[in-house]
Tab-separated table of C-alpha atoms in Angstrom:
chain	number	residue	atom	x	y	z
X	1	MET	CA	51.169	103.774	118.765
X	2	SER	CA	51.896	102.127	115.474
X	3	ALA	CA	49.956	101.806	112.276
X	4	SER	CA	50.710	99.371	109.516
X	5	THR	CA	51.987	100.583	106.184
X	6	ARG	CA	48.989	99.075	104.426
X	7	ASN	CA	46.543	100.949	106.652
X	8	LEU	CA	48.403	104.199	106.041
X	9	GLN	CA	48.258	103.679	102.292
X	10	GLN	CA	44.479	103.298	102.533
X	11	SER	CA	43.963	106.075	105.079
X	12	PRO	CA	41.882	109.061	103.905
X	13	ASP	CA	44.191	111.288	106.009
X	14	LEU	CA	47.081	110.520	103.659
X	15	PRO	CA	46.760	112.593	100.463
X	16	ARG	CA	46.959	110.545	97.300
X	17	TRP	CA	49.925	112.542	95.994
X	18	LEU	CA	51.942	111.658	99.095
X	19	ARG	CA	51.332	107.914	98.970
X	20	PRO	CA	54.109	107.140	96.449
X	21	LEU	CA	56.525	108.838	98.880
X	22	LEU	CA	55.536	106.858	101.967
X	23	ARG	CA	58.521	105.125	103.466
X	24	ARG	CA	58.620	101.343	103.319
X	25	THR	CA	59.445	99.354	106.436
X	26	SER	CA	61.156	96.017	106.847
X	27	GLY	CA	58.845	94.956	109.651
X	28	ALA	CA	55.079	94.868	110.116
X	29	ASP	CA	54.698	98.306	111.662
X	30	PHE	CA	55.249	101.865	110.583
X	31	VAL	CA	55.333	104.523	113.301
X	32	PRO	CA	54.485	107.979	111.898
X	33	VAL	CA	55.658	109.869	114.989
X	34	ILE	CA	59.229	108.636	114.492
X	35	ASP	CA	59.379	110.018	110.973
X	36	GLY	CA	57.733	113.183	112.264
X	37	LEU	CA	60.623	113.569	114.702
X	38	ARG	CA	62.985	112.990	111.787
X	39	PHE	CA	61.270	115.905	110.032
X	40	TYR	CA	62.125	118.254	112.908
X	41	ALA	CA	65.730	117.100	112.785
X	42	ILE	CA	66.163	117.475	109.025
X	43	LEU	CA	64.389	120.846	109.072
X	44	THR	CA	66.942	122.275	111.506
X	45	VAL	CA	69.787	120.879	109.398
X	46	LEU	CA	68.333	122.379	106.209
X	47	LEU	CA	67.883	125.809	107.765
X	48	TYR	CA	71.363	125.698	109.241
X	49	HIS	CA	73.084	124.932	105.954
X	50	ALA	CA	70.971	127.401	103.974
X	51	LEU	CA	71.948	130.230	106.315
X	52	LEU	CA	75.528	129.005	106.488
X	53	ALA	CA	75.803	129.056	102.693
X	54	LEU	CA	74.447	132.606	102.555
X	55	THR	CA	76.857	133.715	105.257
X	56	GLN	CA	79.896	132.089	103.659
X	57	THR	CA	79.140	133.765	100.333
X	58	HIS	CA	78.503	137.133	102.041
X	59	HIS	CA	74.877	137.127	100.941
X	60	LEU	CA	73.715	137.502	104.508
X	61	PRO	CA	74.805	140.906	105.829
X	62	PHE	CA	76.045	141.196	109.379
X	63	ALA	CA	73.633	143.972	110.319
X	64	GLY	CA	69.891	144.342	110.658
X	65	PRO	CA	67.115	141.958	111.796
X	66	GLY	CA	67.806	139.454	109.026
X	67	ALA	CA	71.366	139.004	110.191
X	68	LEU	CA	70.226	138.587	113.794
X	69	ALA	CA	67.736	135.887	112.804
X	70	GLY	CA	70.327	134.203	110.604
X	71	THR	CA	72.915	134.228	113.364
X	72	ALA	CA	70.409	132.622	115.756
X	73	VAL	CA	69.684	129.834	113.262
X	74	LEU	CA	73.400	129.243	112.724
X	75	LYS	CA	73.883	128.855	116.476
X	76	LEU	CA	70.945	126.511	116.932
X	77	GLY	CA	70.562	124.601	113.678
X	78	TRP	CA	73.439	122.151	113.982
X	79	VAL	CA	71.688	120.346	116.879
X	80	GLY	CA	69.601	118.533	114.266
X	81	VAL	CA	72.368	115.934	113.996
X	82	GLN	CA	72.087	115.173	117.706
X	83	LEU	CA	68.323	114.884	117.289
X	84	PHE	CA	68.966	112.268	114.609
X	85	PHE	CA	71.316	110.377	116.930
X	86	GLY	CA	68.571	110.111	119.556
X	87	ILE	CA	66.119	108.750	116.990
X	88	SER	CA	68.681	106.213	115.736
X	89	GLY	CA	69.274	105.045	119.284
X	90	PHE	CA	65.568	104.414	119.783
X	91	ILE	CA	65.056	102.615	116.461
X	92	LEU	CA	68.015	100.274	116.941
X	93	ALA	CA	67.214	99.615	120.595
X	94	VAL	CA	63.545	98.674	120.159
X	95	PRO	CA	64.127	95.130	118.763
X	96	PHE	CA	66.624	94.300	121.532
X	97	ALA	CA	64.307	95.712	124.193
X	98	ALA	CA	61.400	93.703	122.762
X	99	GLN	CA	63.517	90.537	122.778
X	100	HIS	CA	64.788	90.771	126.341
X	101	LEU	CA	61.958	92.645	128.082
X	102	ARG	CA	58.867	91.391	126.244
X	103	GLY	CA	59.876	87.905	125.127
X	104	ARG	CA	59.830	88.676	121.421
X	105	PRO	CA	61.917	86.634	118.919
X	106	PRO	CA	65.674	87.199	119.173
X	107	VAL	CA	67.399	89.653	116.891
X	108	LYS	CA	69.422	87.850	114.211
X	109	LEU	CA	72.677	89.722	113.875
X	110	SER	CA	73.235	88.506	110.325
X	111	LYS	CA	69.898	89.991	109.320
X	112	TYR	CA	70.581	93.116	111.389
X	113	PHE	CA	73.841	93.899	109.571
X	114	LEU	CA	72.635	92.783	106.139
X	115	ARG	CA	69.620	95.061	106.452
X	116	ARG	CA	71.808	98.076	107.133
X	117	LEU	CA	74.113	97.133	104.297
X	118	THR	CA	71.369	96.767	101.697
X	119	ARG	CA	69.283	99.666	102.999
X	120	LEU	CA	71.930	102.358	103.513
X	121	GLU	CA	74.898	101.582	101.282
X	122	PRO	CA	73.432	102.071	97.764
X	123	PRO	CA	72.111	105.620	98.403
X	124	PHE	CA	75.291	106.517	100.301
X	125	LEU	CA	77.745	105.271	97.674
X	126	LEU	CA	75.730	106.751	94.819
X	127	SER	CA	75.719	110.156	96.526
X	128	LEU	CA	79.491	110.014	97.002
X	129	ALA	CA	79.971	109.082	93.349
X	130	ALA	CA	77.715	111.917	92.169
X	131	LEU	CA	79.355	114.545	94.394
X	132	PHE	CA	82.815	113.272	93.456
X	133	ALA	CA	81.969	113.637	89.766
X	134	LEU	CA	80.674	117.174	90.303
X	135	ARG	CA	83.799	118.235	92.147
X	136	LEU	CA	86.012	116.649	89.530
X	137	LEU	CA	84.200	117.639	86.328
X	138	VAL	CA	82.484	120.903	87.283
X	139	ASN	CA	84.810	122.417	89.875
X	140	GLY	CA	87.993	120.927	88.471
X	141	GLN	CA	89.204	119.686	91.859
X	142	THR	CA	92.046	117.185	91.882
X	143	GLY	CA	93.555	114.747	94.373
X	144	LEU	CA	90.150	113.521	95.495
X	145	TRP	CA	90.541	109.789	94.854
X	146	PRO	CA	92.021	109.013	98.314
X	147	HIS	CA	89.255	111.056	99.919
X	148	LEU	CA	86.632	109.133	97.950
X	149	ALA	CA	88.091	105.817	99.075
X	150	ALA	CA	88.213	106.891	102.730
X	151	SER	CA	84.711	108.339	102.598
X	152	SER	CA	83.309	105.187	100.996
X	153	LEU	CA	84.648	103.163	103.939
X	154	TYR	CA	83.287	105.602	106.548
X	155	ALA	CA	86.901	106.284	107.500
X	156	HIS	CA	87.569	109.852	106.364
X	157	SER	CA	87.509	111.257	109.895
X	158	ALA	CA	89.829	108.499	111.074
X	159	VAL	CA	92.285	108.958	108.207
X	160	TYR	CA	92.254	112.727	107.779
X	161	GLY	CA	90.923	113.975	111.119
X	162	GLU	CA	88.275	116.105	109.447
X	163	PRO	CA	84.962	115.723	107.595
X	164	SER	CA	84.939	114.276	104.099
X	165	ALA	CA	86.335	116.399	101.276
X	166	ILE	CA	83.680	114.827	99.029
X	167	SER	CA	80.636	115.380	101.237
X	168	ALA	CA	81.243	117.163	104.521
X	169	VAL	CA	77.921	116.149	106.061
X	170	THR	CA	78.805	112.454	106.021
X	171	TRP	CA	80.871	112.855	109.201
X	172	SER	CA	77.688	112.066	111.120
X	173	LEU	CA	77.162	108.891	109.078
X	174	GLU	CA	80.647	107.791	110.118
X	175	VAL	CA	79.550	108.231	113.729
X	176	GLU	CA	76.314	106.359	112.980
X	177	ILE	CA	78.163	103.394	111.497
X	178	GLN	CA	80.256	103.132	114.656
X	179	PHE	CA	77.036	103.046	116.650
X	180	TYR	CA	75.481	100.381	114.416
X	181	ILE	CA	78.437	98.144	115.229
X	182	VAL	CA	78.239	98.543	119.012
X	183	ALA	CA	74.420	98.725	119.281
X	184	PRO	CA	73.967	94.912	119.534
X	185	LEU	CA	76.438	94.900	122.425
X	186	LEU	CA	74.604	97.741	124.152
X	187	GLY	CA	71.372	95.841	123.512
X	188	GLN	CA	72.550	93.108	125.875
X	189	ILE	CA	72.037	95.522	128.768
X	190	PHE	CA	68.317	94.895	128.325
X	191	ARG	CA	69.027	91.470	129.818
X	192	ILE	CA	69.375	93.095	133.246
X	193	PRO	CA	66.090	92.217	134.992
X	194	SER	CA	66.029	95.155	137.401
X	195	LYS	CA	64.523	98.216	135.741
X	196	SER	CA	66.235	100.609	138.149
X	197	LEU	CA	69.632	98.986	137.735
X	198	ARG	CA	69.263	98.862	133.971
X	199	ARG	CA	68.522	102.555	133.729
X	200	MET	CA	71.338	103.388	136.084
X	201	VAL	CA	73.624	101.561	133.657
X	202	TRP	CA	72.325	103.737	130.794
X	203	LEU	CA	73.010	106.834	132.877
X	204	GLY	CA	76.446	105.601	133.888
X	205	LEU	CA	77.420	104.865	130.286
X	206	ALA	CA	76.240	108.289	129.161
X	207	LEU	CA	78.254	110.038	131.870
X	208	LEU	CA	81.274	107.839	131.159
X	209	SER	CA	81.194	108.671	127.455
X	210	TRP	CA	80.931	112.359	128.275
X	211	GLY	CA	83.771	112.161	130.770
X	212	LEU	CA	86.067	110.320	128.372
X	213	GLY	CA	85.199	112.734	125.596
X	214	TRP	CA	86.064	115.601	127.924
X	215	ARG	CA	89.300	113.887	128.948
X	216	TYR	CA	90.353	113.342	125.337
X	217	PRO	CA	89.135	116.452	123.505
X	218	GLY	CA	91.242	115.611	120.461
X	219	MET	CA	88.445	113.314	119.306
X	220	GLY	CA	86.217	116.323	118.729
X	221	THR	CA	82.725	115.319	117.592
X	222	LEU	CA	83.808	113.029	114.749
X	223	TRP	CA	83.856	109.840	116.844
X	224	LEU	CA	81.189	107.824	118.600
X	225	LEU	CA	82.370	108.312	122.168
X	226	PRO	CA	81.610	112.051	122.486
X	227	ASN	CA	78.204	111.408	120.852
X	228	LEU	CA	77.199	108.210	122.642
X	229	SER	CA	74.983	109.947	125.200
X	230	TYR	CA	72.608	111.128	122.449
X	231	PHE	CA	72.133	107.570	121.190
X	232	LEU	CA	71.662	106.337	124.758
X	233	ALA	CA	68.791	108.791	125.201
X	234	GLY	CA	67.036	106.732	122.519
X	235	PHE	CA	67.886	103.514	124.375
X	236	VAL	CA	66.205	104.836	127.524
X	237	ILE	CA	63.086	105.719	125.535
X	238	ALA	CA	63.088	102.183	124.075
X	239	ASP	CA	63.303	100.809	127.631
X	240	ILE	CA	60.295	102.869	128.701
X	241	HIS	CA	58.505	101.956	125.467
X	242	ALA	CA	58.931	98.231	126.189
X	243	VAL	CA	58.164	98.293	129.926
X	244	GLU	CA	55.840	101.134	130.906
X	245	TRP	CA	54.116	101.396	127.520
X	246	GLN	CA	54.166	97.673	126.719
X	247	GLY	CA	55.472	98.308	123.221
X	248	GLY	CA	52.825	100.883	122.305
X	249	ARG	CA	51.529	104.332	123.063
X	250	GLN	CA	49.416	103.026	125.929
X	251	VAL	CA	50.046	106.022	128.151
X	252	PRO	CA	47.880	108.846	129.520
X	253	HIS	CA	47.639	111.746	127.101
X	254	HIS	CA	47.474	115.127	128.795
X	255	TRP	CA	48.107	118.738	127.872
X	256	ALA	CA	50.852	118.803	130.498
X	257	TRP	CA	53.015	116.770	128.140
X	258	ASP	CA	52.524	119.436	125.464
X	259	LEU	CA	53.701	122.070	127.902
X	260	LEU	CA	56.706	119.929	128.790
X	261	ALA	CA	57.603	119.383	125.112
X	262	THR	CA	57.311	123.107	124.400
X	263	ALA	CA	59.397	123.974	127.446
X	264	GLY	CA	61.923	121.358	126.341
X	265	TRP	CA	62.352	122.931	122.905
X	266	ILE	CA	62.792	126.352	124.486
X	267	ALA	CA	65.337	124.972	126.936
X	268	MET	CA	67.139	123.237	124.079
X	269	ALA	CA	67.413	126.539	122.201
X	270	TRP	CA	68.807	128.229	125.319
X	271	VAL	CA	71.311	125.446	126.064
X	272	VAL	CA	72.559	125.247	122.481
X	273	ALA	CA	72.927	129.027	122.389
X	274	GLN	CA	75.177	128.786	125.461
X	275	THR	CA	77.553	126.478	123.633
X	276	GLY	CA	78.394	129.183	121.127
X	277	GLY	CA	78.158	126.655	118.310
X	278	GLU	CA	79.238	123.109	117.665
X	279	SER	CA	82.755	123.666	119.000
X	280	GLY	CA	81.401	124.158	122.513
X	281	LEU	CA	79.012	121.220	122.417
X	282	LEU	CA	80.940	118.750	124.568
X	283	ALA	CA	80.583	120.731	127.773
X	284	TRP	CA	76.809	120.763	127.353
X	285	ALA	CA	76.384	117.232	125.983
X	286	PRO	CA	74.675	115.871	129.151
X	287	ALA	CA	72.108	118.682	129.075
X	288	VAL	CA	71.430	118.257	125.349
X	289	SER	CA	71.056	114.481	125.777
X	290	LEU	CA	68.661	114.918	128.699
X	291	LEU	CA	66.572	117.413	126.743
X	292	ILE	CA	66.388	115.051	123.741
X	293	LEU	CA	65.118	112.365	126.117
X	294	LEU	CA	62.526	114.652	127.741
X	295	ILE	CA	61.308	116.215	124.486
X	296	TYR	CA	60.818	112.887	122.734
X	297	LEU	CA	59.123	111.303	125.741
X	298	ALA	CA	56.822	114.310	126.052
X	299	ILE	CA	55.884	114.276	122.351
X	300	PHE	CA	55.112	110.548	122.528
X	301	GLN	CA	52.690	111.210	125.392
X	302	SER	CA	51.308	114.591	124.324
X	303	ARG	CA	48.171	115.570	122.479
X	304	ALA	CA	48.870	118.623	120.300
X	305	TRP	CA	52.539	117.874	119.678
X	306	TYR	CA	51.748	114.245	118.850
X	307	TRP	CA	49.006	115.333	116.467
X	308	LEU	CA	51.330	117.818	114.755
X	309	THR	CA	54.217	115.348	114.525
X	310	THR	CA	52.027	112.697	112.890
X	311	ARG	CA	50.674	114.956	110.117
X	312	PRO	CA	51.234	113.239	106.732
X	313	LEU	CA	53.360	115.998	105.231
X	314	LEU	CA	55.704	115.883	108.211
X	315	PHE	CA	56.142	112.133	108.540
X	316	VAL	CA	56.444	111.625	104.786
X	317	GLY	CA	59.057	114.384	104.634
X	318	GLY	CA	60.849	112.882	107.607
X	319	GLY	CA	60.856	109.508	105.898
X	320	MET	CA	62.935	111.009	103.087
X	321	CYS	CA	65.479	112.532	105.473
X	322	TYR	CA	68.347	110.188	104.558
X	323	THR	CA	68.375	111.203	100.898
X	324	ILE	CA	67.773	114.839	101.791
X	325	TYR	CA	70.699	114.722	104.208
X	326	LEU	CA	73.029	113.182	101.624
X	327	TYR	CA	72.415	115.839	98.951
X	328	HIS	CA	71.040	118.981	100.577
X	329	ASN	CA	74.291	120.746	101.394
X	330	ALA	CA	75.764	120.360	97.909
X	331	VAL	CA	72.543	121.562	96.263
X	332	ILE	CA	72.174	124.534	98.614
X	333	LEU	CA	75.776	125.617	98.040
X	334	GLY	CA	75.407	125.191	94.290
X	335	VAL	CA	72.242	127.290	94.125
X	336	VAL	CA	73.595	130.057	96.354
X	337	GLN	CA	76.920	130.222	94.524
X	338	LYS	CA	75.770	129.744	90.938
X	339	ILE	CA	72.299	131.348	90.750
X	340	PRO	CA	72.326	135.127	91.407
X	341	VAL	CA	68.955	135.286	93.180
X	342	TYR	CA	70.308	137.442	96.002
X	343	GLN	CA	72.131	139.892	93.736
X	344	ARG	CA	69.146	140.426	91.449
X	345	LEU	CA	66.742	141.115	94.306
X	346	LEU	CA	69.054	143.136	96.542
X	347	GLY	CA	68.404	146.531	95.029
X	348	ALA	CA	64.639	146.061	94.771
X	349	VAL	CA	63.643	144.507	98.100
X	350	GLY	CA	66.597	144.935	100.448
X	351	SER	CA	69.100	142.511	101.888
X	352	ASP	CA	66.817	140.718	104.360
X	353	VAL	CA	64.132	139.821	101.826
X	354	ALA	CA	66.717	138.981	99.182
X	355	ALA	CA	68.472	136.613	101.589
X	356	LEU	CA	65.135	135.028	102.552
X	357	VAL	CA	64.161	134.446	98.913
X	358	ALA	CA	67.610	133.068	98.074
X	359	ALA	CA	67.440	130.665	101.031
X	360	THR	CA	63.923	129.579	100.014
X	361	VAL	CA	64.993	128.877	96.423
X	362	ALA	CA	67.993	126.870	97.661
X	363	LEU	CA	65.859	124.855	100.085
X	364	LEU	CA	63.200	124.105	97.475
X	365	ALA	CA	65.873	122.965	95.040
X	366	ALA	CA	67.468	120.720	97.674
X	367	VAL	CA	64.167	119.134	98.709
X	368	GLY	CA	62.935	118.805	95.126
X	369	LEU	CA	66.029	117.046	93.828
X	370	SER	CA	66.238	114.895	96.949
X	371	THR	CA	62.611	113.795	96.472
X	372	LEU	CA	63.363	112.565	92.967
X	373	LEU	CA	66.459	110.705	94.156
X	374	TYR	CA	64.543	109.264	97.097
X	375	VAL	CA	61.928	107.786	94.766
X	376	ALA	CA	64.515	106.526	92.289
X	377	VAL	CA	67.146	105.153	94.687
X	378	GLU	CA	66.382	105.076	98.394
X	379	ARG	CA	62.760	103.975	98.442
X	380	PRO	CA	63.377	100.853	96.327
X	381	CYS	CA	66.217	99.939	98.704
X	382	MET	CA	63.748	99.985	101.620
X	383	ALA	CA	62.294	96.681	100.429
X	384	PRO	CA	64.133	94.046	102.510
X	385	ASP	CA	64.633	91.676	99.579
X	386	TRP	CA	65.289	94.208	96.828
X	387	HIS	CA	68.775	92.868	96.140
X	388	THR	CA	67.611	89.270	95.661
X	389	ARG	CA	64.751	90.336	93.408
X	390	LEU	CA	67.093	92.546	91.401
X	391	TRP	CA	69.477	89.646	90.938
X	392	ARG	CA	66.627	87.420	89.800
X	393	ARG	CA	65.439	90.149	87.458
X	394	LEU	CA	68.898	90.480	85.924
X	395	ARG	CA	68.871	86.737	85.355
X	396	GLY	CA	65.407	86.930	83.805
X	397	GLN	CA	63.746	85.009	86.630
X	398	GLY	CA	61.452	87.515	88.232
X	399	PRO	CA	59.691	90.920	88.150
X	400	ALA	CA	61.412	94.243	88.604
X	401	ILE	CA	61.576	96.043	91.930
X	402	PRO	CA	58.268	97.829	92.542
């Protein structure tokens, strides 16, 4: 299932212009399909916020086929965050599953937490600083210092009960950080020797989290508990990956899995449409979690979907998803609000085409800027020892970060 980073760099299937963008890994293996799944998740988020920005600025009319398509995207697009949660669950669970189910070396918690600190914090804090400066200097907003402090500590939702006033999209990162803390504890469930019992525990925890979230609706979606079932879907996949697949894609590949993946995406669209938007998500959380599990399992075992998901453009784009997620919403809003693409085209091509072109310009700007920031900030931080080499470089004892 996996291919090493070195082999990918030398692969003729990877265009030369994409190689400088290939994500670095801290371990020996790079799994293209995981970043391909990240691409699907970030694509839905990008489309959602592009259409949301057009709607909020009244650039997307509420009549005609364009409005119908835009409304459908707005109803469905926010599920990209839950898709990310499922991927995070799988990635964090794999080392614990390998340790307890396959006899691999134990996970060192000090290394586990240090890796997340050095890998995620610099891009996150830099994005907050940049967006804070824009709001302060360009928009003239005041009273943001407390919000910056709370956001920097992943505590804005806890302190203010709402997403960050600096960067609204970071609410999901606050949920992620809660999961990072409890993931090692959840990883101990892999110690249970009985496969059936172990998976019943996963199911029980998912239902318990849903039930408690339903019982205490005041938490909304800004806390881990109402979202835990999505992460646990990834834990179940990691369990299957370690046991049935023996740590690799050693499974039968059949077109039936492609049909199942396609049916899963269609079912996901139907289920999410029933929620009426994010506010109605909790009631359907078990169904969404189950569909994430089925879709990902099917893609892992499919032929056409696996081939599509492992195309270089997709997995390289998915590998940049963290930086794209941090900046995309601010860039999209800035382009839609400040650049009159829609207004200039409206009279010549009509509202639908004008809205489509405006959304495309905003998306290209978001991805383009994010790519530059990914290369400059996030990708260097993917090297596990970047901080020690930087310190040595500052002291004149070693080379710069490559």
